[in-house]
Amino acid sequence: MLAVFTAVLGSFQYGYSLGVINAPQKIIETHYGRVLNVLQNDSLLNGKEAQELHPSVTMYWSLSVSVFSVGGMVSSLLVGWVGDSLGRIKGMLAVNILAVVGGLLMGLAKMGPAHILVIAGRAVIGFYCGLSSGLVPMYIGEIAPTAYRGALGTLHQLAIAIGILISQVIGLDFLLGNDIMWPALLGLSGAPSILQSVLLLICPESPRYLYIKLGKEEEAKKSLKRLKGEYDATKDIAEMQKEKEEAMKEDKVSLLQLIRSPSYRQPLVVALMLHLSQQFSGINAILYYSTAIFTRAGVGQPVYATIGVGVVNAIFTMVSVLIVDKAGRCNLFLIGLAGMCLCAVIMTVGLVFVSTYSWMSYISMSAIFLFVSFFEIGPGPIPWFIVAEFFSQGPRPAALALAGCCNWTSNFIIGMCFPYIEALCGSYVFIIFALLLFGFTMFTYLRVPETKGKTFEEISSEFQRRRHAPPPGPKTATEMEFLEGSTDA
């Protein structure tokens, strides 16, 4: 639990960095205007009607938000290289330098050109988060006992949800989301890395990495005993030995080899589709623009309703932690996607008719809360750790890197495109997400295997079985007829 808690401090930083930029938007835009000498007065701070933003302020603000995802997209491809060359523990230690640097750049924003320092800090923090969002699930997936792998893997998403919630709360204007304290609010993005760095020094390295990657059996046994106490490690060593033998049959898997290899194609397609379904479900449209959506739905205090979304986000991730190893990954993912699809339709109906029937605002708000609840039951946490379950030690780092890049790229696309799509579609924008969710639900039902309680080898065998299984129908009947008439058979 100490090792997992230490690892998910990185996930907490990721969640905090995701949510922290939203609350102080108007205040930071005003400061940019002052620094660039394009702000005529402080109308944004004085509670008056906001003046038209100068194009340069809009451009620098957009960069401040989106450069975070760009940093993550680039660095997520390096997860495999960092994890293999430095190890899981040293890798997380090394990338914490980025978090501290990014936090300092933003925390000292008022001491220099604020727009440049914030953009640079967000880029560095994004680069850190791209690496962390791959290294954390990789480490947890490798140290977790099979029976608790799902629950412990879900803690990555729980820490993200708590990070988002904390950033929303302390971003309120009477705490840190004001003209004086906003650099401290942004600078805190790097603070958890200091605690994590101290705790990582006493955490054991991944036994799988030590045994399979480095061939250090005695160190792997020591690591297992540090994690599980004094016990007979023979069974775990035998399982890792079997996985190592399988891994030795294949060369080291690069990103290009992973994409080209037919044997990895099916698990890779499933892994990427799960991450696509997480991002293109519309959840980030809710998280990024929830205040605007609540305003349109007629909510009086949208900022507190947005914090309510953060609370629901965290609570239902905890629910997922408790039930994921009992209900199964595939079942929860299906329930989550189907529920979100239904909520997206209800949300659309509420937004369309809210101007006609005032009570529809309650329908819209309920649909938003339920949408977030269903997301955190399955589609939110599961893609982060199930990818590590799909692949053996050899291709795992490359697969996590590619899945992470896919997730970050989708995040960037949604963040950039949603305002334009909303302007085009108006209240009907969530119908697009409903259609996507329906498609993802069908794909999950037909193609995603259950991994609950299975070893990495059993999951790999399941994909192999599916890949080589004969198609149903006339061809099977012909084969059976051939076998029936065969003396050898």
PDB file of N, CA and C in Angstrom, residues 310-362:
ATOM      1  N   GLY A 310     -16.718  17.288  -9.409  1.00  0.00           N
ATOM      2  CA  GLY A 310     -15.453  16.752  -8.900  1.00  0.00           C
ATOM      3  C   GLY A 310     -15.649  15.786  -7.746  1.00  0.00           C
ATOM      4  N   VAL A 311     -16.603  16.101  -6.858  1.00  0.00           N
ATOM      5  CA  VAL A 311     -16.903  15.222  -5.717  1.00  0.00           C
ATOM      6  C   VAL A 311     -17.470  13.887  -6.208  1.00  0.00           C
ATOM      7  N   VAL A 312     -18.434  13.954  -7.118  1.00  0.00           N
ATOM      8  CA  VAL A 312     -19.027  12.731  -7.696  1.00  0.00           C
ATOM      9  C   VAL A 312     -17.941  11.916  -8.391  1.00  0.00           C
ATOM     10  N   ASN A 313     -17.076  12.608  -9.110  1.00  0.00           N
ATOM     11  CA  ASN A 313     -15.945  11.996  -9.802  1.00  0.00           C
ATOM     12  C   ASN A 313     -15.129  11.136  -8.843  1.00  0.00           C
ATOM     13  N   ALA A 314     -14.774  11.704  -7.698  1.00  0.00           N
ATOM     14  CA  ALA A 314     -13.948  10.998  -6.715  1.00  0.00           C
ATOM     15  C   ALA A 314     -14.708   9.851  -6.047  1.00  0.00           C
ATOM     16  N   ILE A 315     -15.969  10.095  -5.665  1.00  0.00           N
ATOM     17  CA  ILE A 315     -16.760   9.077  -4.950  1.00  0.00           C
ATOM     18  C   ILE A 315     -16.940   7.830  -5.796  1.00  0.00           C
ATOM     19  N   PHE A 316     -17.304   8.009  -7.064  1.00  0.00           N
ATOM     20  CA  PHE A 316     -17.581   6.829  -7.890  1.00  0.00           C
ATOM     21  C   PHE A 316     -16.311   6.128  -8.356  1.00  0.00           C
ATOM     22  N   THR A 317     -15.179   6.837  -8.328  1.00  0.00           N
ATOM     23  CA  THR A 317     -13.917   6.127  -8.557  1.00  0.00           C
ATOM     24  C   THR A 317     -13.633   5.203  -7.382  1.00  0.00           C
ATOM     25  N   MET A 318     -13.966   5.649  -6.168  1.00  0.00           N
ATOM     26  CA  MET A 318     -13.816   4.787  -4.983  1.00  0.00           C
ATOM     27  C   MET A 318     -14.710   3.548  -5.106  1.00  0.00           C
ATOM     28  N   VAL A 319     -15.916   3.746  -5.621  1.00  0.00           N
ATOM     29  CA  VAL A 319     -16.830   2.611  -5.845  1.00  0.00           C
ATOM     30  C   VAL A 319     -16.180   1.613  -6.792  1.00  0.00           C
ATOM     31  N   SER A 320     -15.563   2.130  -7.858  1.00  0.00           N
ATOM     32  CA  SER A 320     -14.900   1.255  -8.825  1.00  0.00           C
ATOM     33  C   SER A 320     -13.763   0.479  -8.184  1.00  0.00           C
ATOM     34  N   VAL A 321     -13.007   1.130  -7.306  1.00  0.00           N
ATOM     35  CA  VAL A 321     -11.907   0.460  -6.586  1.00  0.00           C
ATOM     36  C   VAL A 321     -12.434  -0.753  -5.825  1.00  0.00           C
ATOM     37  N   LEU A 322     -13.610  -0.598  -5.217  1.00  0.00           N
ATOM     38  CA  LEU A 322     -14.166  -1.663  -4.368  1.00  0.00           C
ATOM     39  C   LEU A 322     -14.726  -2.832  -5.166  1.00  0.00           C
ATOM     40  N   ILE A 323     -15.221  -2.557  -6.374  1.00  0.00           N
ATOM     41  CA  ILE A 323     -15.960  -3.625  -7.086  1.00  0.00           C
ATOM     42  C   ILE A 323     -15.256  -4.151  -8.332  1.00  0.00           C
ATOM     43  N   VAL A 324     -14.163  -3.516  -8.781  1.00  0.00           N
ATOM     44  CA  VAL A 324     -13.585  -3.896 -10.072  1.00  0.00           C
ATOM     45  C   VAL A 324     -13.066  -5.329 -10.087  1.00  0.00           C
ATOM     46  N   ASP A 325     -12.564  -5.841  -8.953  1.00  0.00           N
ATOM     47  CA  ASP A 325     -12.052  -7.210  -8.928  1.00  0.00           C
ATOM     48  C   ASP A 325     -13.151  -8.236  -8.660  1.00  0.00           C
ATOM     49  N   LYS A 326     -14.358  -7.770  -8.361  1.00  0.00           N
ATOM     50  CA  LYS A 326     -15.486  -8.690  -8.183  1.00  0.00           C
ATOM     51  C   LYS A 326     -16.364  -8.716  -9.423  1.00  0.00           C
ATOM     52  N   ALA A 327     -16.689  -7.531  -9.940  1.00  0.00           N
ATOM     53  CA  ALA A 327     -17.596  -7.452 -11.088  1.00  0.00           C
ATOM     54  C   ALA A 327     -16.884  -7.746 -12.400  1.00  0.00           C
ATOM     55  N   GLY A 328     -15.579  -7.492 -12.475  1.00  0.00           N
ATOM     56  CA  GLY A 328     -14.844  -7.718 -13.716  1.00  0.00           C
ATOM     57  C   GLY A 328     -14.679  -6.442 -14.524  1.00  0.00           C
ATOM     58  N   ARG A 329     -13.549  -6.385 -15.255  1.00  0.00           N
ATOM     59  CA  ARG A 329     -13.246  -5.174 -16.025  1.00  0.00           C
ATOM     60  C   ARG A 329     -14.239  -4.949 -17.155  1.00  0.00           C
ATOM     61  N   CYS A 330     -14.469  -5.996 -17.928  1.00  0.00           N
ATOM     62  CA  CYS A 330     -15.312  -5.874 -19.126  1.00  0.00           C
ATOM     63  C   CYS A 330     -16.739  -5.477 -18.761  1.00  0.00           C
ATOM     64  N   ASN A 331     -17.284  -6.102 -17.718  1.00  0.00           N
ATOM     65  CA  ASN A 331     -18.659  -5.796 -17.299  1.00  0.00           C
ATOM     66  C   ASN A 331     -18.798  -4.332 -16.875  1.00  0.00           C
ATOM     67  N   LEU A 332     -17.854  -3.848 -16.067  1.00  0.00           N
ATOM     68  CA  LEU A 332     -17.921  -2.459 -15.603  1.00  0.00           C
ATOM     69  C   LEU A 332     -17.740  -1.483 -16.761  1.00  0.00           C
ATOM     70  N   PHE A 333     -16.863  -1.837 -17.689  1.00  0.00           N
ATOM     71  CA  PHE A 333     -16.644  -0.965 -18.843  1.00  0.00           C
ATOM     72  C   PHE A 333     -17.916  -0.856 -19.686  1.00  0.00           C
ATOM     73  N   LEU A 334     -18.567  -1.999 -19.881  1.00  0.00           N
ATOM     74  CA  LEU A 334     -19.832  -2.011 -20.648  1.00  0.00           C
ATOM     75  C   LEU A 334     -20.921  -1.203 -19.959  1.00  0.00           C
ATOM     76  N   ILE A 335     -21.080  -1.416 -18.644  1.00  0.00           N
ATOM     77  CA  ILE A 335     -22.102  -0.676 -17.890  1.00  0.00           C
ATOM     78  C   ILE A 335     -21.820   0.819 -17.964  1.00  0.00           C
ATOM     79  N   GLY A 336     -20.545   1.194 -17.809  1.00  0.00           N
ATOM     80  CA  GLY A 336     -20.175   2.603 -17.853  1.00  0.00           C
ATOM     81  C   GLY A 336     -20.482   3.245 -19.189  1.00  0.00           C
ATOM     82  N   LEU A 337     -20.076   2.590 -20.283  1.00  0.00           N
ATOM     83  CA  LEU A 337     -20.306   3.158 -21.618  1.00  0.00           C
ATOM     84  C   LEU A 337     -21.791   3.262 -21.939  1.00  0.00           C
ATOM     85  N   ALA A 338     -22.550   2.196 -21.634  1.00  0.00           N
ATOM     86  CA  ALA A 338     -23.992   2.211 -21.925  1.00  0.00           C
ATOM     87  C   ALA A 338     -24.700   3.285 -21.107  1.00  0.00           C
ATOM     88  N   GLY A 339     -24.328   3.415 -19.823  1.00  0.00           N
ATOM     89  CA  GLY A 339     -24.931   4.454 -18.981  1.00  0.00           C
ATOM     90  C   GLY A 339     -24.610   5.843 -19.469  1.00  0.00           C
ATOM     91  N   MET A 340     -23.356   6.073 -19.891  1.00  0.00           N
ATOM     92  CA  MET A 340     -22.972   7.379 -20.420  1.00  0.00           C
ATOM     93  C   MET A 340     -23.725   7.711 -21.708  1.00  0.00           C
ATOM     94  N   CYS A 341     -23.920   6.702 -22.539  1.00  0.00           N
ATOM     95  CA  CYS A 341     -24.664   6.896 -23.789  1.00  0.00           C
ATOM     96  C   CYS A 341     -26.083   7.385 -23.500  1.00  0.00           C
ATOM     97  N   LEU A 342     -26.743   6.718 -22.546  1.00  0.00           N
ATOM     98  CA  LEU A 342     -28.108   7.108 -22.166  1.00  0.00           C
ATOM     99  C   LEU A 342     -28.123   8.516 -21.573  1.00  0.00           C
ATOM    100  N   CYS A 343     -27.147   8.827 -20.716  1.00  0.00           N
ATOM    101  CA  CYS A 343     -27.075  10.152 -20.083  1.00  0.00           C
ATOM    102  C   CYS A 343     -26.837  11.252 -21.104  1.00  0.00           C
ATOM    103  N   ALA A 344     -26.027  10.958 -22.134  1.00  0.00           N
ATOM    104  CA  ALA A 344     -25.766  11.952 -23.176  1.00  0.00           C
ATOM    105  C   ALA A 344     -27.057  12.317 -23.911  1.00  0.00           C
ATOM    106  N   VAL A 345     -27.895  11.308 -24.137  1.00  0.00           N
ATOM    107  CA  VAL A 345     -29.193  11.572 -24.799  1.00  0.00           C
ATOM    108  C   VAL A 345     -30.079  12.416 -23.886  1.00  0.00           C
ATOM    109  N   ILE A 346     -30.167  12.033 -22.604  1.00  0.00           N
ATOM    110  CA  ILE A 346     -30.999  12.785 -21.642  1.00  0.00           C
ATOM    111  C   ILE A 346     -30.487  14.214 -21.487  1.00  0.00           C
ATOM    112  N   MET A 347     -29.147  14.373 -21.444  1.00  0.00           N
ATOM    113  CA  MET A 347     -28.541  15.697 -21.326  1.00  0.00           C
ATOM    114  C   MET A 347     -28.942  16.583 -22.504  1.00  0.00           C
ATOM    115  N   THR A 348     -28.929  15.997 -23.697  1.00  0.00           N
ATOM    116  CA  THR A 348     -29.306  16.743 -24.902  1.00  0.00           C
ATOM    117  C   THR A 348     -30.748  17.204 -24.823  1.00  0.00           C
ATOM    118  N   VAL A 349     -31.644  16.290 -24.414  1.00  0.00           N
ATOM    119  CA  VAL A 349     -33.069  16.641 -24.283  1.00  0.00           C
ATOM    120  C   VAL A 349     -33.237  17.790 -23.285  1.00  0.00           C
ATOM    121  N   GLY A 350     -32.534  17.693 -22.149  1.00  0.00           N
ATOM    122  CA  GLY A 350     -32.628  18.738 -21.129  1.00  0.00           C
ATOM    123  C   GLY A 350     -32.155  20.085 -21.629  1.00  0.00           C
ATOM    124  N   LEU A 351     -31.015  20.104 -22.343  1.00  0.00           N
ATOM    125  CA  LEU A 351     -30.461  21.370 -22.837  1.00  0.00           C
ATOM    126  C   LEU A 351     -31.322  21.985 -23.940  1.00  0.00           C
ATOM    127  N   VAL A 352     -31.932  21.133 -24.758  1.00  0.00           N
ATOM    128  CA  VAL A 352     -32.778  21.629 -25.846  1.00  0.00           C
ATOM    129  C   VAL A 352     -34.051  22.287 -25.308  1.00  0.00           C
ATOM    130  N   PHE A 353     -34.647  21.681 -24.274  1.00  0.00           N
ATOM    131  CA  PHE A 353     -35.961  22.157 -23.805  1.00  0.00           C
ATOM    132  C   PHE A 353     -35.903  23.016 -22.540  1.00  0.00           C
ATOM    133  N   VAL A 354     -34.669  23.344 -22.058  1.00  0.00           N
ATOM    134  CA  VAL A 354     -34.567  24.111 -20.811  1.00  0.00           C
ATOM    135  C   VAL A 354     -35.173  25.512 -20.939  1.00  0.00           C
ATOM    136  N   SER A 355     -35.121  26.081 -22.133  1.00  0.00           N
ATOM    137  CA  SER A 355     -35.699  27.418 -22.324  1.00  0.00           C
ATOM    138  C   SER A 355     -37.218  27.374 -22.322  1.00  0.00           C
ATOM    139  N   THR A 356     -37.792  26.208 -22.629  1.00  0.00           N
ATOM    140  CA  THR A 356     -39.250  26.052 -22.651  1.00  0.00           C
ATOM    141  C   THR A 356     -39.774  25.610 -21.285  1.00  0.00           C
ATOM    142  N   TYR A 357     -39.100  24.661 -20.678  1.00  0.00           N
ATOM    143  CA  TYR A 357     -39.523  24.146 -19.376  1.00  0.00           C
ATOM    144  C   TYR A 357     -38.375  24.354 -18.380  1.00  0.00           C
ATOM    145  N   SER A 358     -38.576  25.187 -17.396  1.00  0.00           N
ATOM    146  CA  SER A 358     -37.502  25.521 -16.455  1.00  0.00           C
ATOM    147  C   SER A 358     -37.034  24.303 -15.658  1.00  0.00           C
ATOM    148  N   TRP A 359     -37.944  23.351 -15.401  1.00  0.00           N
ATOM    149  CA  TRP A 359     -37.572  22.166 -14.627  1.00  0.00           C
ATOM    150  C   TRP A 359     -36.595  21.258 -15.377  1.00  0.00           C
ATOM    151  N   MET A 360     -36.428  21.497 -16.665  1.00  0.00           N
ATOM    152  CA  MET A 360     -35.480  20.696 -17.445  1.00  0.00           C
ATOM    153  C   MET A 360     -34.036  20.920 -16.980  1.00  0.00           C
ATOM    154  N   SER A 361     -33.783  22.052 -16.284  1.00  0.00           N
ATOM    155  CA  SER A 361     -32.430  22.301 -15.786  1.00  0.00           C
ATOM    156  C   SER A 361     -32.021  21.220 -14.784  1.00  0.00           C
ATOM    157  N   TYR A 362     -33.003  20.733 -14.001  1.00  0.00           N
ATOM    158  CA  TYR A 362     -32.726  19.646 -13.048  1.00  0.00           C
ATOM    159  C   TYR A 362     -32.409  18.342 -13.770  1.00  0.00           C
TER     160      TYR A 362
END
